Short mmCIF file of C-alpha atoms in Angstrom, two decimals:
data_model
loop_
_atom_site.label_atom_id
_atom_site.label_comp_id
_atom_site.label_asym_id
_atom_site.label_seq_id
_atom_site.Cartn_x
_atom_site.Cartn_y
_atom_site.Cartn_z
CA PRO O 197 -0.43 0.03 -0.10
CA ARG O 198 3.05 2.38 0.43
CA ARG O 199 3.72 2.35 -2.77
CA ILE O 200 0.87 3.39 -4.38
CA GLU O 201 0.63 6.21 -2.35
CA MET O 202 4.21 6.45 -2.99
CA ALA O 203 3.81 6.52 -7.54
CA ARG O 204 0.43 8.13 -6.07
CA VAL O 205 2.50 11.35 -5.67
CA LEU O 206 5.52 10.74 -7.20
CA LYS O 207 6.11 14.32 -9.74
CA LYS O 208 6.69 13.34 -13.69
CA THR O 209 9.55 14.71 -13.14
CA GLY O 210 10.84 12.26 -10.27
CA SER O 211 12.84 8.74 -9.48
CA PHE O 212 11.28 6.31 -7.20
CA TYR O 213 14.55 3.62 -6.12
CA TYR O 214 13.90 0.65 -4.58
CA HIS O 215 16.92 -0.94 -2.05
CA CYS O 216 16.48 -5.13 -1.34
CA ASP O 217 18.26 -7.82 -1.92
CA TRP O 218 18.89 -11.43 -3.84
CA HIS O 219 15.48 -12.69 -1.96
CA ALA O 220 12.47 -10.53 -2.95
CA SER O 221 14.13 -8.16 -6.49
CA HIS O 222 12.82 -10.61 -8.41
CA TYR O 223 9.15 -10.32 -7.09
CA VAL O 224 9.71 -6.88 -6.30
CA LYS O 225 10.49 -6.37 -10.29
CA VAL O 226 7.06 -7.18 -11.02
CA MET O 227 5.11 -5.53 -8.36
CA LEU O 228 6.85 -2.52 -9.03
CA ASP O 229 6.52 -2.64 -13.39
CA GLN O 230 1.92 -3.25 -11.97
CA ILE O 231 2.47 0.00 -9.86
CA PHE O 232 5.12 2.84 -11.44
CA GLY O 233 4.27 0.99 -14.64
CA GLU O 234 6.46 -1.29 -16.91
CA ASN O 235 7.48 2.11 -19.08
CA ASN O 236 9.00 3.78 -15.97
CA PHE O 237 12.00 1.56 -15.42
CA ILE O 238 14.64 2.43 -16.54
CA ASN O 239 17.38 0.94 -14.21
CA GLU O 240 18.64 -2.53 -12.36
CA ILE O 241 21.67 -1.61 -10.14
CA ILE O 242 23.96 -3.55 -9.08
CA TRP O 243 25.77 -2.76 -5.47
CA LYS O 244 28.24 -4.99 -4.27
CA ARG O 245 28.07 -4.51 -0.29
CA THR O 246 30.20 -7.59 0.71
CA THR O 247 32.68 -9.58 0.53
CA ALA O 248 32.97 -13.22 -0.47
CA ARG O 249 33.18 -15.73 2.53
CA SER O 250 33.12 -19.61 2.76
CA ASP O 251 30.92 -20.29 4.83
CA ALA O 252 28.09 -21.46 1.96
CA LYS O 253 28.24 -24.06 -0.78
CA ARG O 254 26.14 -21.81 -3.38
CA TRP O 255 28.35 -19.07 -5.39
CA ASN O 256 28.74 -16.01 -2.62
CA GLN O 257 26.13 -13.69 -2.63
CA LEU O 258 28.29 -10.66 -3.04
CA HIS O 259 25.05 -7.73 -4.06
CA ASP O 260 21.91 -5.99 -3.16
CA THR O 261 19.94 -4.38 -6.10
CA LEU O 262 18.83 -1.03 -6.76
CA LEU O 263 15.40 -0.93 -8.62
CA VAL O 264 15.08 2.69 -10.30
CA TYR O 265 11.41 4.24 -11.55
CA THR O 266 10.69 7.45 -13.12
CA GLY O 267 7.67 9.23 -12.54
CA GLY O 268 6.99 8.87 -16.81
CA GLY O 269 8.19 13.04 -17.72
CA ASP O 270 11.34 14.77 -18.31
CA TYR O 271 12.80 13.83 -15.14
CA ALA O 272 15.34 14.87 -13.36
CA TRP O 273 19.27 13.50 -14.10
CA ASN O 274 22.78 14.49 -13.76
CA PRO O 275 25.27 12.46 -14.39
CA GLN O 276 28.08 10.80 -12.24
CA PHE O 277 31.36 10.30 -13.05
CA GLU O 278 34.16 7.76 -11.38
CA ASP O 279 37.53 8.11 -11.19
CA TYR O 280 40.06 6.41 -13.80
CA GLY O 281 41.47 4.09 -12.87
CA ASP O 282 45.59 2.67 -13.05
CA ASP O 283 45.71 0.58 -15.87
CA TYR O 284 43.26 2.96 -17.44
CA LEU O 285 45.66 5.45 -17.00
CA GLU O 286 48.83 3.70 -17.67
CA THR O 287 47.48 3.30 -21.29
CA LYS O 288 45.29 6.05 -21.95
CA TYR O 289 46.81 8.83 -20.44
CA ARG O 290 50.59 8.06 -20.84
CA TYR O 291 52.09 11.28 -21.77
CA GLN O 292 53.09 14.42 -19.87
CA GLU O 293 54.25 17.89 -20.37
CA PRO O 294 57.61 19.03 -18.34
CA ASP O 295 55.17 20.19 -15.13
CA GLY O 296 53.78 17.03 -14.98
CA ARG O 297 50.77 17.16 -16.38
CA ARG O 298 49.30 13.88 -18.02
CA PHE O 299 47.09 14.24 -20.87
CA ARG O 300 45.47 12.21 -23.98
CA LEU O 301 45.94 12.73 -27.06
CA GLY O 302 42.87 13.45 -29.33
CA ASP O 303 41.94 13.05 -33.35
CA ILE O 304 41.04 16.74 -35.16
CA THR O 305 39.93 15.59 -37.93
CA SER O 306 36.58 15.83 -39.85
CA PRO O 307 35.19 12.90 -39.44
CA ASN O 308 32.03 14.52 -42.22
CA PRO O 309 33.14 15.95 -45.94
CA ARG O 310 34.08 19.64 -44.73
CA PRO O 311 35.37 21.68 -47.23
CA ASN O 312 35.88 24.78 -46.02
CA MET O 313 37.98 23.24 -42.78
CA MET O 314 40.03 21.51 -46.29
CA TYR O 315 43.91 23.80 -45.95
CA ASP O 316 47.50 23.04 -45.06
CA TRP O 317 48.10 23.58 -41.43
CA LYS O 318 51.48 25.06 -40.21
CA GLY O 319 53.15 21.96 -42.94
CA PHE O 320 50.66 18.82 -42.45
CA ALA O 321 48.84 18.61 -46.26
CA SER O 322 44.57 19.07 -45.20
CA PRO O 323 43.00 15.94 -43.73
CA GLU O 324 40.51 14.28 -46.80
CA LYS O 325 37.74 15.52 -45.40
CA GLY O 326 38.94 18.28 -43.37
CA TRP O 327 40.32 19.37 -40.20
CA ARG O 328 38.04 19.27 -36.79
CA TYR O 329 38.73 22.89 -36.56
CA SER O 330 38.55 26.57 -38.72
CA LYS O 331 42.06 27.91 -38.64
CA GLU O 332 40.99 30.48 -35.91
CA THR O 333 39.93 27.99 -33.16
CA MET O 334 43.06 26.41 -34.70
CA THR O 335 45.27 29.60 -33.93
CA GLU O 336 43.63 30.04 -30.66
CA LEU O 337 44.59 25.70 -29.91
CA ASP O 338 48.31 26.20 -30.42
CA ALA O 339 48.73 29.79 -29.14
CA ALA O 340 47.54 27.70 -25.60
CA GLY O 341 50.41 24.62 -26.09
CA ARG O 342 46.77 22.34 -26.85
CA ILE O 343 48.28 20.71 -30.44
CA TRP O 344 50.82 17.92 -30.14
CA TYR O 345 53.09 17.80 -33.64
CA PRO O 346 53.97 14.29 -34.44
CA GLU O 347 57.33 14.78 -36.42
CA ASN O 348 56.30 13.08 -39.33
CA LYS O 349 54.62 15.07 -41.61
CA ALA O 350 53.21 12.03 -43.35
CA LYS O 351 50.82 11.81 -39.69
CA ARG O 352 47.95 14.27 -38.41
CA PRO O 353 48.60 16.92 -35.40
CA GLN O 354 46.59 15.73 -32.61
CA ILE O 355 44.53 17.57 -29.71
CA LYS O 356 45.93 17.30 -26.03
CA ARG O 357 43.14 16.05 -23.82
CA TYR O 358 44.29 17.20 -20.01
CA LEU O 359 43.51 14.17 -17.29
CA ASP O 360 42.85 16.97 -15.37
CA GLU O 361 39.49 18.29 -17.25
CA MET O 362 38.07 15.53 -17.15
CA GLN O 363 35.43 14.21 -15.23
CA GLY O 364 36.16 10.92 -15.12
CA ILE O 365 34.00 7.65 -16.53
CA LEU O 366 30.76 7.90 -16.97
CA MET O 367 29.15 6.00 -14.43
CA GLY O 368 26.39 2.51 -15.28
CA SER O 369 24.41 0.55 -13.23
CA VAL O 370 27.39 -2.01 -11.65
CA TRP O 371 28.00 -0.01 -8.10
CA ILE O 372 31.19 -1.21 -6.89
CA ASP O 373 33.36 1.95 -5.00
CA ILE O 374 30.70 2.27 -1.94
CA ALA O 375 32.26 -0.32 1.00
CA PRO O 376 29.26 -1.24 3.31
CA LEU O 377 29.38 0.11 6.61
CA ASN O 378 31.59 -2.29 8.76
CA SER O 379 32.28 -2.35 12.99
CA GLN O 380 34.44 0.89 12.39
CA ALA O 381 33.25 3.33 10.67
CA ILE O 382 33.01 6.46 11.77
CA GLU O 383 29.43 7.24 10.46
CA ARG O 384 28.06 3.59 11.71
CA LEU O 385 25.24 4.16 14.34
CA GLY O 386 24.62 0.35 14.63
CA TYR O 387 21.05 0.77 12.72
CA PRO O 388 21.26 -3.19 11.73
CA THR O 389 19.39 -1.79 8.52
CA GLN O 390 22.07 1.47 7.79
CA LYS O 391 23.50 2.33 4.14
CA PRO O 392 26.19 4.35 3.71
CA LEU O 393 26.33 8.08 3.83
CA ALA O 394 27.54 7.90 0.04
CA LEU O 395 25.45 5.40 -1.31
CA LEU O 396 22.59 8.00 -0.80
CA GLU O 397 24.67 11.26 -1.51
CA ARG O 398 24.74 8.83 -5.64
CA ILE O 399 21.25 8.91 -5.78
CA ILE O 400 19.98 12.05 -4.42
CA GLN O 401 23.07 14.26 -6.47
CA ALA O 402 21.64 12.01 -9.61
CA SER O 403 18.27 12.51 -9.35
CA SER O 404 17.20 15.11 -7.92
CA ASN O 405 18.65 19.37 -7.96
CA GLU O 406 18.95 21.68 -5.27
CA ASN O 407 15.48 22.21 -3.17
CA ASP O 408 13.22 19.56 -4.36
CA ILE O 409 12.15 17.37 -2.32
CA VAL O 410 13.44 13.86 -1.81
CA LEU O 411 11.51 11.92 -0.18
CA ASP O 412 12.42 8.34 2.43
CA ALA O 413 9.27 6.62 3.42
CA PHE O 414 11.17 3.51 5.58
CA CYS O 415 13.73 6.27 6.60
CA GLY O 416 15.65 4.16 9.38
CA CYS O 417 18.36 5.61 10.88
CA GLY O 418 17.90 8.77 8.29
CA THR O 419 21.08 8.59 5.70
CA ALA O 420 19.23 9.74 3.00
CA LEU O 421 17.20 12.69 5.53
CA VAL O 422 21.15 13.49 5.79
CA ALA O 423 22.18 13.30 2.44
CA ALA O 424 19.56 15.28 1.17
CA GLN O 425 20.13 18.34 3.57
CA ASN O 426 24.04 18.40 2.74
CA LEU O 427 22.90 18.61 -0.48
CA LYS O 428 20.40 21.50 0.06
CA ARG O 429 17.46 18.78 -0.58
CA GLN O 430 13.89 19.87 0.69
CA TRP O 431 12.73 15.80 2.52
CA ILE O 432 10.77 14.58 4.02
CA GLY O 433 11.13 11.14 6.01
CA ILE O 434 8.57 8.53 7.45
CA ASP O 435 9.52 6.00 9.59
CA ILE O 436 6.97 3.27 12.45
CA SER O 437 9.44 3.12 14.66
CA PRO O 438 9.86 5.69 17.68
CA THR O 439 13.61 4.57 18.33
CA ALA O 440 14.13 5.07 14.95
CA CYS O 441 12.96 9.25 14.90
CA ARG O 442 14.68 9.18 17.61
CA VAL O 443 17.83 8.43 16.21
CA MET O 444 17.18 10.35 13.10
CA ALA O 445 16.63 13.18 14.75
CA LYS O 446 19.85 13.52 17.18
CA ARG O 447 21.74 12.61 14.09
CA LEU O 448 19.92 15.37 12.55
CA ARG O 449 21.58 17.85 14.73
CA ASP O 450 24.50 16.56 15.52
CA LYS O 451 26.60 19.39 14.48
CA ASN O 452 29.33 17.08 12.92
CA VAL O 453 26.74 15.85 10.87
CA CYS O 454 24.27 18.43 10.42
CA GLY O 455 24.06 20.90 12.92
CA LEU O 456 19.82 21.53 12.25
CA PRO O 457 18.64 23.62 15.46
CA GLU O 458 15.94 22.29 18.09
CA GLY O 459 12.91 22.33 16.98
CA GLU O 460 12.95 21.85 13.12
#
């Protein structure tokens, strides 16, 4: 019944995330398709939340599932990025400036025929389809030191793409970089279903904008509310447990977490 009410109040521009484990994810998916509409299902996210164990005669269950639906309209979406791995950096960003700034090379030839971009450039003949940039832009790039020139004139100059200007790798639907809360985690409250703050921050950053409303109808110890408050969203939290309400209220007032004043 609560899912039905959440579907009713979900804005066309909103998104709905449902977190569950392997016991129920396939049943829940069918239920949510009926409530939110199977055409509004956009993602199944796999979150690796534990490491391998040797306590079962089966494949280790290492992940939970996040099922994502939208309100059916032009929903809010802010792509998230992850850091490049060491192997990627070594193979793609293998060039360095004298000051150590790393870069990779990019093509500056046009993918389509452009007669107005066919010109000789510093002794390099025009590519068959022309350059990607005009002479004016090439002059600006050259003055800024953004063009790499090969010694062999039969090869093509290329543009330098610096690592420190890149956002990272566009994040996909398998999340392995957010660890579960262990017994030593600073944010751990001892609440049995507590999720890492980083997990909720990623979800809220991706699927909402500042001042949007975030609703968590099973908010437990309030991790979604903390993430929403710190990311400048409005929020509503619901939980049937008085203990959970006390825990989340104390957490939101903690000056090291959110610092909400008494009464708010």
